[in-house]
Coordinates of C-alpha atoms and ligand atoms in Angstrom, one line a residue:
M1 CA 0.0 0.0 0.0
K2 CA 2.7 2.4 1.0
D3 CA 4.8 1.8 -2.0
A4 CA 1.9 2.3 -4.4
A5 CA 1.0 5.5 -2.6
L6 CA 4.6 6.8 -2.9
G7 CA 4.7 5.9 -6.6
Y8 CA 1.4 7.7 -7.2
A9 CA 2.6 10.8 -5.4
Q10 CA 5.8 10.8 -7.5
A11 CA 3.9 10.4 -10.7
Q12 CA 1.2 13.0 -9.9
Q13 CA 3.5 15.9 -9.0
A14 CA 2.3 18.0 -11.9
Q15 CA -1.3 17.5 -10.9
A16 CA -0.4 18.3 -7.3
L17 CA 1.2 21.6 -8.4
D18 CA -1.9 22.4 -10.5
D19 CA -4.1 21.9 -7.5
L20 CA -2.0 24.1 -5.4
L21 CA -1.9 26.8 -8.1
A22 CA -5.7 26.8 -8.2
L23 CA -6.0 27.1 -4.4
V24 CA -3.5 29.9 -3.8
A25 CA -5.2 31.9 -6.6
I26 CA -8.2 32.4 -4.3
P27 CA -7.7 35.5 -2.1
S28 CA -9.1 34.0 1.1
V29 CA -8.2 36.9 3.4
S30 CA -10.1 36.1 6.6
T31 CA -9.7 39.6 8.2
S32 CA -11.3 41.4 5.3
P33 CA -15.1 41.6 4.9
A34 CA -14.6 42.4 1.2
H35 CA -13.1 38.9 0.8
Q36 CA -16.0 37.1 2.3
P37 CA -17.0 35.5 -1.1
D38 CA -13.4 34.4 -1.6
M39 CA -13.5 32.7 1.8
A40 CA -16.6 30.8 0.8
R41 CA -14.9 29.9 -2.6
A42 CA -11.8 28.6 -0.9
A43 CA -13.7 26.5 1.6
Q44 CA -15.7 25.1 -1.3
W45 CA -12.6 24.3 -3.2
V46 CA -11.2 22.4 -0.3
A47 CA -14.5 20.5 0.1
D48 CA -14.6 19.7 -3.6
Y49 CA -11.1 18.4 -3.5
C50 CA -11.8 16.2 -0.4
Q51 CA -14.8 14.8 -2.3
R52 CA -12.8 14.2 -5.4
I53 CA -10.1 12.1 -3.7
G54 CA -12.6 9.9 -2.0
L55 CA -13.0 11.2 1.5
H56 CA -16.4 10.7 3.2
N57 CA -18.9 13.0 4.9
V58 CA -17.4 16.0 3.4
A59 CA -19.0 19.2 4.7
V60 CA -18.5 22.9 4.7
M61 CA -19.6 23.6 8.3
P62 CA -20.7 27.1 9.4
T63 CA -19.2 28.6 12.5
A64 CA -19.9 32.0 14.1
L65 CA -17.6 33.5 11.6
H66 CA -15.9 31.6 8.7
P67 CA -16.8 28.1 7.7
L68 CA -14.5 25.1 8.2
V69 CA -14.2 22.1 6.0
Y70 CA -14.6 18.7 7.6
A71 CA -14.1 15.3 5.9
E72 CA -13.2 11.8 7.1
W73 CA -12.3 8.3 6.2
L74 CA -12.9 5.9 9.1
E75 CA -12.9 2.5 7.3
A76 CA -9.6 1.4 8.9
G77 CA -11.7 0.2 11.8
D78 CA -12.5 1.0 15.4
D79 CA -9.1 -0.2 16.7
A80 CA -7.1 1.7 14.1
F81 CA -5.3 4.9 14.9
T82 CA -7.3 8.0 14.2
L83 CA -5.4 11.1 13.1
L84 CA -7.0 14.6 12.9
L85 CA -5.5 16.6 10.0
Y86 CA -5.5 20.3 10.8
G87 CA -4.9 23.1 8.4
H88 CA -6.2 26.6 7.6
Y89 CA -7.4 27.9 4.2
D90 CA -7.4 31.5 5.2
V91 CA -4.4 33.8 4.5
Q92 CA -3.0 37.1 5.7
P93 CA -3.7 40.3 3.7
A94 CA -1.2 40.9 0.9
D95 CA -0.3 44.5 2.0
P96 CA 1.9 46.2 1.3
I97 CA 1.1 45.1 -2.2
E98 CA 3.8 47.4 -3.8
K99 CA 6.5 45.4 -2.2
W100 CA 5.6 42.2 -4.0
H101 CA 7.7 41.4 -7.1
T102 CA 4.8 39.3 -8.5
L103 CA 1.0 39.6 -7.8
P104 CA 0.1 37.8 -4.5
F105 CA -2.9 36.0 -5.9
E106 CA -1.4 35.3 -9.3
P107 CA 0.8 32.4 -8.3
T108 CA 4.2 32.6 -10.0
L109 CA 6.8 29.9 -10.4
K110 CA 10.4 30.9 -10.1
G111 CA 12.9 28.1 -10.2
E112 CA 11.8 25.7 -7.4
N113 CA 9.7 28.3 -5.6
L114 CA 6.1 29.1 -5.9
F115 CA 5.4 32.7 -5.0
A116 CA 1.8 33.5 -3.8
R117 CA 0.1 34.6 -0.6
G118 CA -0.7 31.5 1.4
A119 CA 1.7 29.2 -0.6
S120 CA 3.5 28.2 2.6
D121 CA 1.1 29.5 5.2
D122 CA -0.8 27.3 5.1
K123 CA -2.3 26.1 1.8
G124 CA 0.8 24.4 0.5
Q125 CA 1.4 22.6 3.7
F126 CA -2.1 21.2 4.4
L127 CA -2.5 20.3 0.7
A128 CA 0.7 18.3 0.9
V129 CA -0.9 16.3 3.8
L130 CA -4.2 15.8 1.8
K131 CA -2.1 14.7 -1.2
A132 CA -0.9 11.8 1.0
V133 CA -4.5 10.9 1.7
E134 CA -5.2 11.1 -2.0
A135 CA -2.2 8.9 -2.9
Y136 CA -3.5 6.0 -0.6
L137 CA -7.1 6.3 -1.6
Q138 CA -6.4 6.5 -5.3
T139 CA -4.1 3.5 -5.3
S140 CA -5.4 1.1 -2.6
G141 CA -8.9 2.6 -2.1
R142 CA -8.1 2.7 1.6
L143 CA -5.8 4.3 4.2
P144 CA -3.7 2.5 6.8
I145 CA -5.3 4.7 9.5
N146 CA -8.5 6.6 10.1
V147 CA -8.3 10.3 9.3
K148 CA -10.5 13.3 10.1
V149 CA -9.9 16.5 8.1
F150 CA -10.3 19.9 9.8
I151 CA -9.4 22.8 7.6
E152 CA -10.5 26.1 9.3
G153 CA -10.8 29.7 7.9
E154 CA -9.9 31.8 11.0
E155 CA -6.3 31.0 11.9
E156 CA -4.9 34.3 10.8
I157 CA -7.4 36.1 13.0
S158 CA -6.7 33.9 16.1
S159 CA -9.5 31.4 15.5
P160 CA -12.2 33.2 17.5
S161 CA -15.0 30.6 16.8
M162 CA -12.9 27.5 17.0
G163 CA -12.9 26.9 20.7
E164 CA -16.7 26.8 20.8
F165 CA -16.8 24.7 17.6
I166 CA -14.4 22.1 18.9
K167 CA -16.4 21.9 22.2
Q168 CA -19.7 21.4 20.3
H169 CA -18.2 18.8 18.0
Q170 CA -16.1 17.0 20.5
T171 CA -17.4 13.5 19.7
Q172 CA -17.1 14.0 15.9
L173 CA -13.5 15.3 16.3
A174 CA -12.3 12.7 18.8
C175 CA -9.0 11.3 17.7
D176 CA -5.7 9.7 18.9
A177 CA -3.5 12.6 17.7
I178 CA -3.7 15.9 15.8
L179 CA -1.3 16.7 13.0
I180 CA -0.5 20.4 12.3
C181 CA 1.7 21.3 9.4
D182 CA 2.0 25.1 9.6
H183 CA 5.6 26.0 10.4
P184 CA 9.1 26.1 8.9
M185 CA 11.8 23.5 8.8
L186 CA 15.3 24.7 10.0
A187 CA 16.6 24.2 6.5
A188 CA 15.7 22.4 3.3
D189 CA 17.6 19.3 4.5
T190 CA 16.8 19.7 8.2
P191 CA 13.3 18.9 9.4
M192 CA 12.1 20.4 12.7
M193 CA 9.2 19.6 15.0
Y194 CA 7.7 21.8 17.7
Y195 CA 6.6 20.0 20.8
G196 CA 5.2 23.0 22.5
V197 CA 4.7 26.8 22.2
R198 CA 4.9 29.5 24.8
G199 CA 1.8 31.4 25.7
N200 CA 1.3 35.1 25.9
C201 CA -0.3 37.7 28.1
Y202 CA -0.7 41.2 26.6
M203 CA -1.7 44.2 28.7
Q204 CA -1.9 48.0 28.6
I205 CA -1.1 50.0 31.6
T206 CA -2.4 53.6 31.7
V207 CA -1.4 56.1 34.5
R208 CA -3.4 59.3 34.8
G209 CA -2.6 62.5 36.7
P210 CA -3.9 66.0 35.9
G211 CA -7.0 66.5 33.7
Q212 CA -4.8 67.9 30.9
D213 CA -1.1 68.4 30.1
L214 CA 0.3 71.0 32.5
H215 CA 3.1 73.7 32.3
S216 CA 6.0 72.0 34.1
G217 CA 7.3 75.3 35.4
L218 CA 4.0 76.4 36.9
Y219 CA 3.0 73.0 38.4
G220 CA 6.3 71.0 38.6
G221 CA 6.9 70.1 42.2
A222 CA 3.2 70.3 43.0
V223 CA 1.7 67.3 41.1
D224 CA 3.0 63.9 40.2
N225 CA 4.1 63.2 36.6
P226 CA 2.3 60.1 35.2
M227 CA 5.2 59.4 32.9
N228 CA 7.7 59.4 35.8
V229 CA 5.3 57.1 37.8
L230 CA 4.9 54.8 34.9
A231 CA 8.7 54.5 34.4
R232 CA 9.2 53.7 38.1
L233 CA 6.4 51.1 38.0
L234 CA 7.8 49.4 35.0
A235 CA 11.3 49.4 36.5
Q236 CA 9.9 47.4 39.4
I237 CA 8.6 44.5 37.3
Q238 CA 11.9 43.0 36.4
D239 CA 15.3 42.9 38.1
G240 CA 17.8 44.6 35.7
I241 CA 20.7 42.3 36.5
T242 CA 19.1 38.8 36.8
H243 CA 16.1 39.6 34.6
R244 CA 13.9 37.8 37.2
I245 CA 10.3 39.0 37.1
L246 CA 9.5 40.4 40.6
I247 CA 5.7 40.0 40.6
P248 CA 4.8 37.7 43.5
G249 CA 3.4 34.4 42.3
F250 CA 4.6 34.9 38.7
Y251 CA 6.7 31.7 38.8
D252 CA 4.5 29.6 41.0
R253 CA 2.9 27.5 38.3
I254 CA 6.0 26.9 36.2
C255 CA 6.9 23.2 35.7
D256 CA 10.5 22.3 35.8
I257 CA 11.9 20.3 32.9
D258 CA 13.9 17.1 33.5
D259 CA 17.5 16.5 32.6
E260 CA 16.7 14.6 29.4
E261 CA 14.7 17.5 28.0
K262 CA 17.4 20.0 29.2
A263 CA 19.9 18.0 27.2
L264 CA 17.6 17.9 24.2
L265 CA 17.2 21.6 24.2
N266 CA 20.8 22.4 24.8
D267 CA 22.1 20.0 22.2
N268 CA 20.4 22.0 19.4
L269 CA 23.2 23.4 17.2
F270 CA 20.8 25.9 15.7
V271 CA 20.6 27.9 18.9
S272 CA 23.8 29.7 19.7
A273 CA 25.0 33.2 20.8
D274 CA 26.7 33.7 17.4
I275 CA 23.7 32.9 15.4
L276 CA 21.6 35.1 17.6
K277 CA 24.0 38.0 17.2
M278 CA 24.1 37.6 13.4
Q279 CA 20.3 37.4 13.2
T280 CA 19.6 40.4 15.4
G281 CA 22.6 42.6 15.3
V282 CA 22.7 42.9 19.1
P283 CA 26.2 43.4 20.7
A284 CA 25.6 40.7 23.3
E285 CA 22.8 38.2 24.4
A286 CA 20.8 38.9 27.5
G287 CA 18.3 37.0 29.6
E288 CA 17.5 35.3 32.9
T289 CA 20.4 34.3 35.1
G290 CA 20.9 30.6 35.6
Y291 CA 19.5 29.4 32.3
T292 CA 21.1 28.8 28.9
L293 CA 20.1 30.6 25.8
A294 CA 18.2 27.6 24.5
E295 CA 16.3 27.2 27.8
R296 CA 15.5 30.9 27.9
L297 CA 14.0 30.8 24.4
A298 CA 11.9 27.7 25.1
V299 CA 11.0 27.0 28.7
R300 CA 11.3 30.3 30.6
P301 CA 8.8 33.2 30.6
T302 CA 9.7 36.7 29.6
F303 CA 8.6 40.3 30.2
E304 CA 8.8 42.9 27.5
V305 CA 7.7 46.6 27.3
C306 CA 6.5 46.8 23.7
G307 CA 5.8 50.5 23.6
I308 CA 5.5 53.5 25.8
G309 CA 3.5 56.6 25.0
G310 CA 2.2 60.0 26.4
G311 CA 3.4 63.5 26.8
F312 CA 5.4 65.3 24.2
T313 CA 7.4 63.2 21.7
G314 CA 7.8 65.6 18.8
E315 CA 11.0 67.2 17.6
G316 CA 12.5 69.9 19.8
K317 CA 11.2 70.6 23.3
K318 CA 8.0 71.3 25.1
T319 CA 8.0 71.5 28.8
V320 CA 4.9 69.6 29.9
I321 CA 3.7 67.4 32.7
P322 CA 1.7 64.9 30.6
A323 CA -1.9 64.2 31.7
E324 CA -1.4 60.5 31.2
A325 CA 1.2 57.9 30.1
F326 CA 0.7 54.3 28.9
A327 CA 2.8 51.3 28.2
K328 CA 2.0 48.1 26.3
L329 CA 3.4 44.9 28.0
S330 CA 3.8 41.5 26.6
M331 CA 4.8 38.4 28.6
R332 CA 5.6 35.1 27.1
L333 CA 4.4 32.3 29.3
V334 CA 5.3 28.7 29.8
P335 CA 3.4 25.7 31.2
D336 CA 1.3 25.9 33.4
Q337 CA 1.1 29.7 33.6
D338 CA -2.4 31.1 32.9
P339 CA -2.6 34.4 30.9
R340 CA -5.5 35.8 32.9
E341 CA -4.0 34.9 36.2
I342 CA -0.7 36.5 35.2
A343 CA -2.6 39.7 34.2
D344 CA -4.3 39.7 37.6
L345 CA -1.1 39.2 39.5
T346 CA 0.5 42.0 37.6
Q347 CA -2.4 44.4 38.3
L348 CA -2.3 43.5 42.0
Y349 CA 1.5 44.1 42.2
L350 CA 1.4 47.4 40.3
S351 CA -1.6 48.6 42.4
S352 CA 0.3 47.9 45.6
R353 CA 3.1 50.1 44.4
L354 CA 1.0 52.9 42.9
P355 CA 1.2 56.3 44.7
S356 CA -2.1 58.0 45.7
T357 CA -1.1 61.0 43.5
V358 CA -2.2 59.3 40.3
T359 CA -4.7 56.6 39.1
M360 CA -4.0 53.6 37.0
E361 CA -6.0 51.4 34.6
V362 CA -4.8 47.9 33.6
E363 CA -6.4 46.4 30.5
Y364 CA -6.0 42.8 29.5
L365 CA -5.7 43.0 25.7
G366 CA -5.6 39.2 25.1
G367 CA -3.5 36.2 25.6
S368 CA -3.0 32.5 24.9
H369 CA -2.1 29.5 26.9
P370 CA 1.3 27.9 26.7
V371 CA 1.2 24.3 25.4
V372 CA 3.6 21.4 25.6
V373 CA 3.3 17.9 24.1
D374 CA 5.2 14.9 25.4
Y375 CA 7.9 14.5 22.8
R376 CA 8.3 10.8 23.9
H377 CA 4.7 10.1 22.8
P378 CA 4.6 7.4 20.1
A379 CA 2.8 9.7 17.6
V380 CA 5.7 12.1 17.9
Q381 CA 8.3 9.4 17.6
A382 CA 6.6 8.0 14.5
A383 CA 6.9 11.4 12.9
H384 CA 10.7 11.3 13.6
Q385 CA 10.8 7.9 11.8
A386 CA 8.9 9.3 8.9
Y387 CA 11.4 12.1 8.5
Q388 CA 14.2 9.5 8.8
Q389 CA 12.7 7.7 5.8
V390 CA 12.7 10.8 3.6
Y391 CA 15.4 13.1 4.9
G392 CA 17.8 10.4 6.3
K393 CA 17.6 12.0 9.7
P394 CA 15.1 12.7 12.5
A395 CA 13.7 16.2 13.1
V396 CA 15.3 18.6 15.4
L397 CA 12.9 19.0 18.4
M398 CA 12.1 22.6 19.6
R399 CA 9.6 24.5 21.5
G400 CA 8.1 27.2 19.3
G401 CA 8.0 30.9 19.7
G402 CA 4.8 32.0 18.0
S403 CA 1.7 30.9 19.8
L404 CA -1.2 29.0 18.1
P405 CA -4.2 29.7 20.4
L406 CA -6.1 26.8 19.0
M407 CA -3.6 24.3 20.3
W408 CA -4.8 24.8 23.8
D409 CA -8.4 24.2 22.8
F410 CA -7.4 21.0 20.9
Q411 CA -5.4 19.8 23.9
Q412 CA -7.9 20.6 26.6
I413 CA -11.1 19.5 24.7
L414 CA -9.9 16.6 22.6
R415 CA -7.2 15.4 25.0
A416 CA -4.9 14.2 22.2
P417 CA -1.2 14.9 21.5
I418 CA -0.4 17.5 18.9
V419 CA 2.2 16.6 16.3
M420 CA 3.7 19.5 14.4
M421 CA 5.5 18.7 11.2
G422 CA 6.4 21.9 9.4
M423 CA 7.2 21.9 5.7
G424 CA 8.0 25.6 5.2
L425 CA 11.4 27.3 5.2
P426 CA 12.7 30.1 7.4
D427 CA 12.8 32.4 4.3
D428 CA 9.2 31.8 3.2
N429 CA 8.3 35.4 4.0
L430 CA 5.2 34.4 6.0
H431 CA 2.8 37.3 6.6
S432 CA 5.2 39.4 4.5
P433 CA 5.4 40.4 0.8
N434 CA 6.7 37.8 -1.6
E435 CA 5.6 34.8 0.4
K436 CA 6.7 31.6 -1.3
F437 CA 6.8 27.8 -0.9
F438 CA 9.8 25.7 -1.8
L439 CA 8.2 23.1 -4.0
P440 CA 10.6 20.2 -3.2
N441 CA 9.2 20.5 0.4
Y442 CA 5.7 20.2 -1.0
Y443 CA 6.5 16.9 -2.7
R444 CA 8.7 15.6 0.1
G445 CA 6.1 16.7 2.6
T446 CA 3.6 14.4 1.0
E447 CA 6.1 11.6 0.9
T448 CA 6.8 12.1 4.6
I449 CA 3.2 12.0 5.5
I450 CA 2.6 8.8 3.5
H451 CA 5.4 7.2 5.6
Y452 CA 3.8 8.7 8.7
F453 CA 0.4 7.2 8.2
D454 CA 2.1 3.8 7.6
L455 CA 4.2 4.1 10.8
L456 CA 1.1 5.1 12.9
A457 CA -0.7 2.0 11.5
A458 CA 2.1 -0.2 12.6
Q459 CA 1.8 1.2 16.2
A460 CA -1.9 0.6 16.6
Ligands
ZN501 ZN1 -0.5 29.4 9.3

C-alpha cells in the first residue's frame, strides 16, 4: 500500500502543483469583509477536493464567523489509529502590495519556488498532507489509519469561533493525535518539529494624573508626573541584573523540565549566541540568570515593554507634565502559567506600588495559553521515523516561539497529543510580501506523511 502511494505521489507531482496553483489563486483573506465571497470559494474548493479524492462525509460547516471544511475516512476500523489533520485555508492580507515582485494572488513559479500569498502558510502545507491521503485512496482505495480532516478559515485572526466549535463537535472530532503542518523546517535538509509553544499575556497600563497636560514650570513640584510614575512602576517589574520578574506568584505554576529535556534543548546546534548576534545585530545576548540561551528561548517566561506613549514626543522641546502615560506589555508564558492569572497578579502588584497621586488602569488585551506535548509520545516518535525515511535524519525538536491559540483548545477538549511537522522554510516570508513555498518541500512533505500514516498504523 505504502509503495503504491509513494509511486502515485511521485507520478502525480504535476497535478499536485496544478491543484496548489488553483487554491492559492483564491484570495481568502479572513480579516477582510470584502473577501467574504473568496473565503466561501476557498472553503468550497477544499471541500470539492476532499470529495474528489474519496474522503467521506465532506461538509463545509458554518461557525460564528468563517466556515470550516470537515471530511473523514474511518474505514480502517475501530481499533485503528485516528489522526485529525489540521490546516487553515485563510491567509494574511497581501499588503503592502507594492513590495511584491509578482502579484500575490497570481501564483508565479520561479525556479523551485512558488510565489503567492498562502503558498507556505498554510495552503501548500495542508494540501501536501491531503495529497498523502489522495495517494493512498487513489491506489489502494483505503488508508492504513482513520483520518479526520479539519481545515479552518480563521487561523490568521486567532480562530475566534474554533474553541466553541471544537467543544460542540467534541465527539465528531475525537482522535488519537492531531497533525498540524504550519511552520518552517530549519533548512531544506533539516526537518524540525515543535513539541510546544509559549503562551502570551498582553496588557496595557495607563497612568493618569492631571486633567490635561500642564506647564512643568507652573506645576512641577506640586503634582505627580504620570510618565515618571509609569517608568518607576515598569522598572519594578523586572530585576535589571538577573532579569527575574519580581511580581509575587509569577513563577508559581511553572513546571521544571527534566535532565533529558534539558539535554535535548541544549544540544540544538541551531541555537547559539553567534547565530543570535548575526540574526539580530545585538552586541551581546541577554536573559534570565541561571538558564542557557536555549532554555531561555523555550522554557522560561519573559517580560517585554513593547511600547510607551504619552506627553510630548515631537521634535524639539516642550515643557509639559503629561496628563497620562501608557505602556504596552507582553509576557511570554510557559506551562502551566495562565494568561489571565498573570494579568491579575501584575495588576495586583502594580496597584500595591501605585502612589495615591495618580490613578491607574490595567487592561488585558488578550492572551494565549502555553502548550507542551510529550515528545516521547509514540505519535511524535513516528513522525521522527517518517522524517528519517525521507530526509535520512530525524527532526530537530524545539519548543516554538509564536503561539497558536487553537492548540490549547485542541489539547484541553480533545485530550490528544499534537504533532507539528512543518514543511516551510525560514525564508518563506510568512505574513510578508513575496511569500513563497519551496516546491521540493511540498512533494517531500507528501512523501513524509505517506510514511507517517504507515508508521502510525504499525503502532496501533
Ligand atoms: Zn499558518
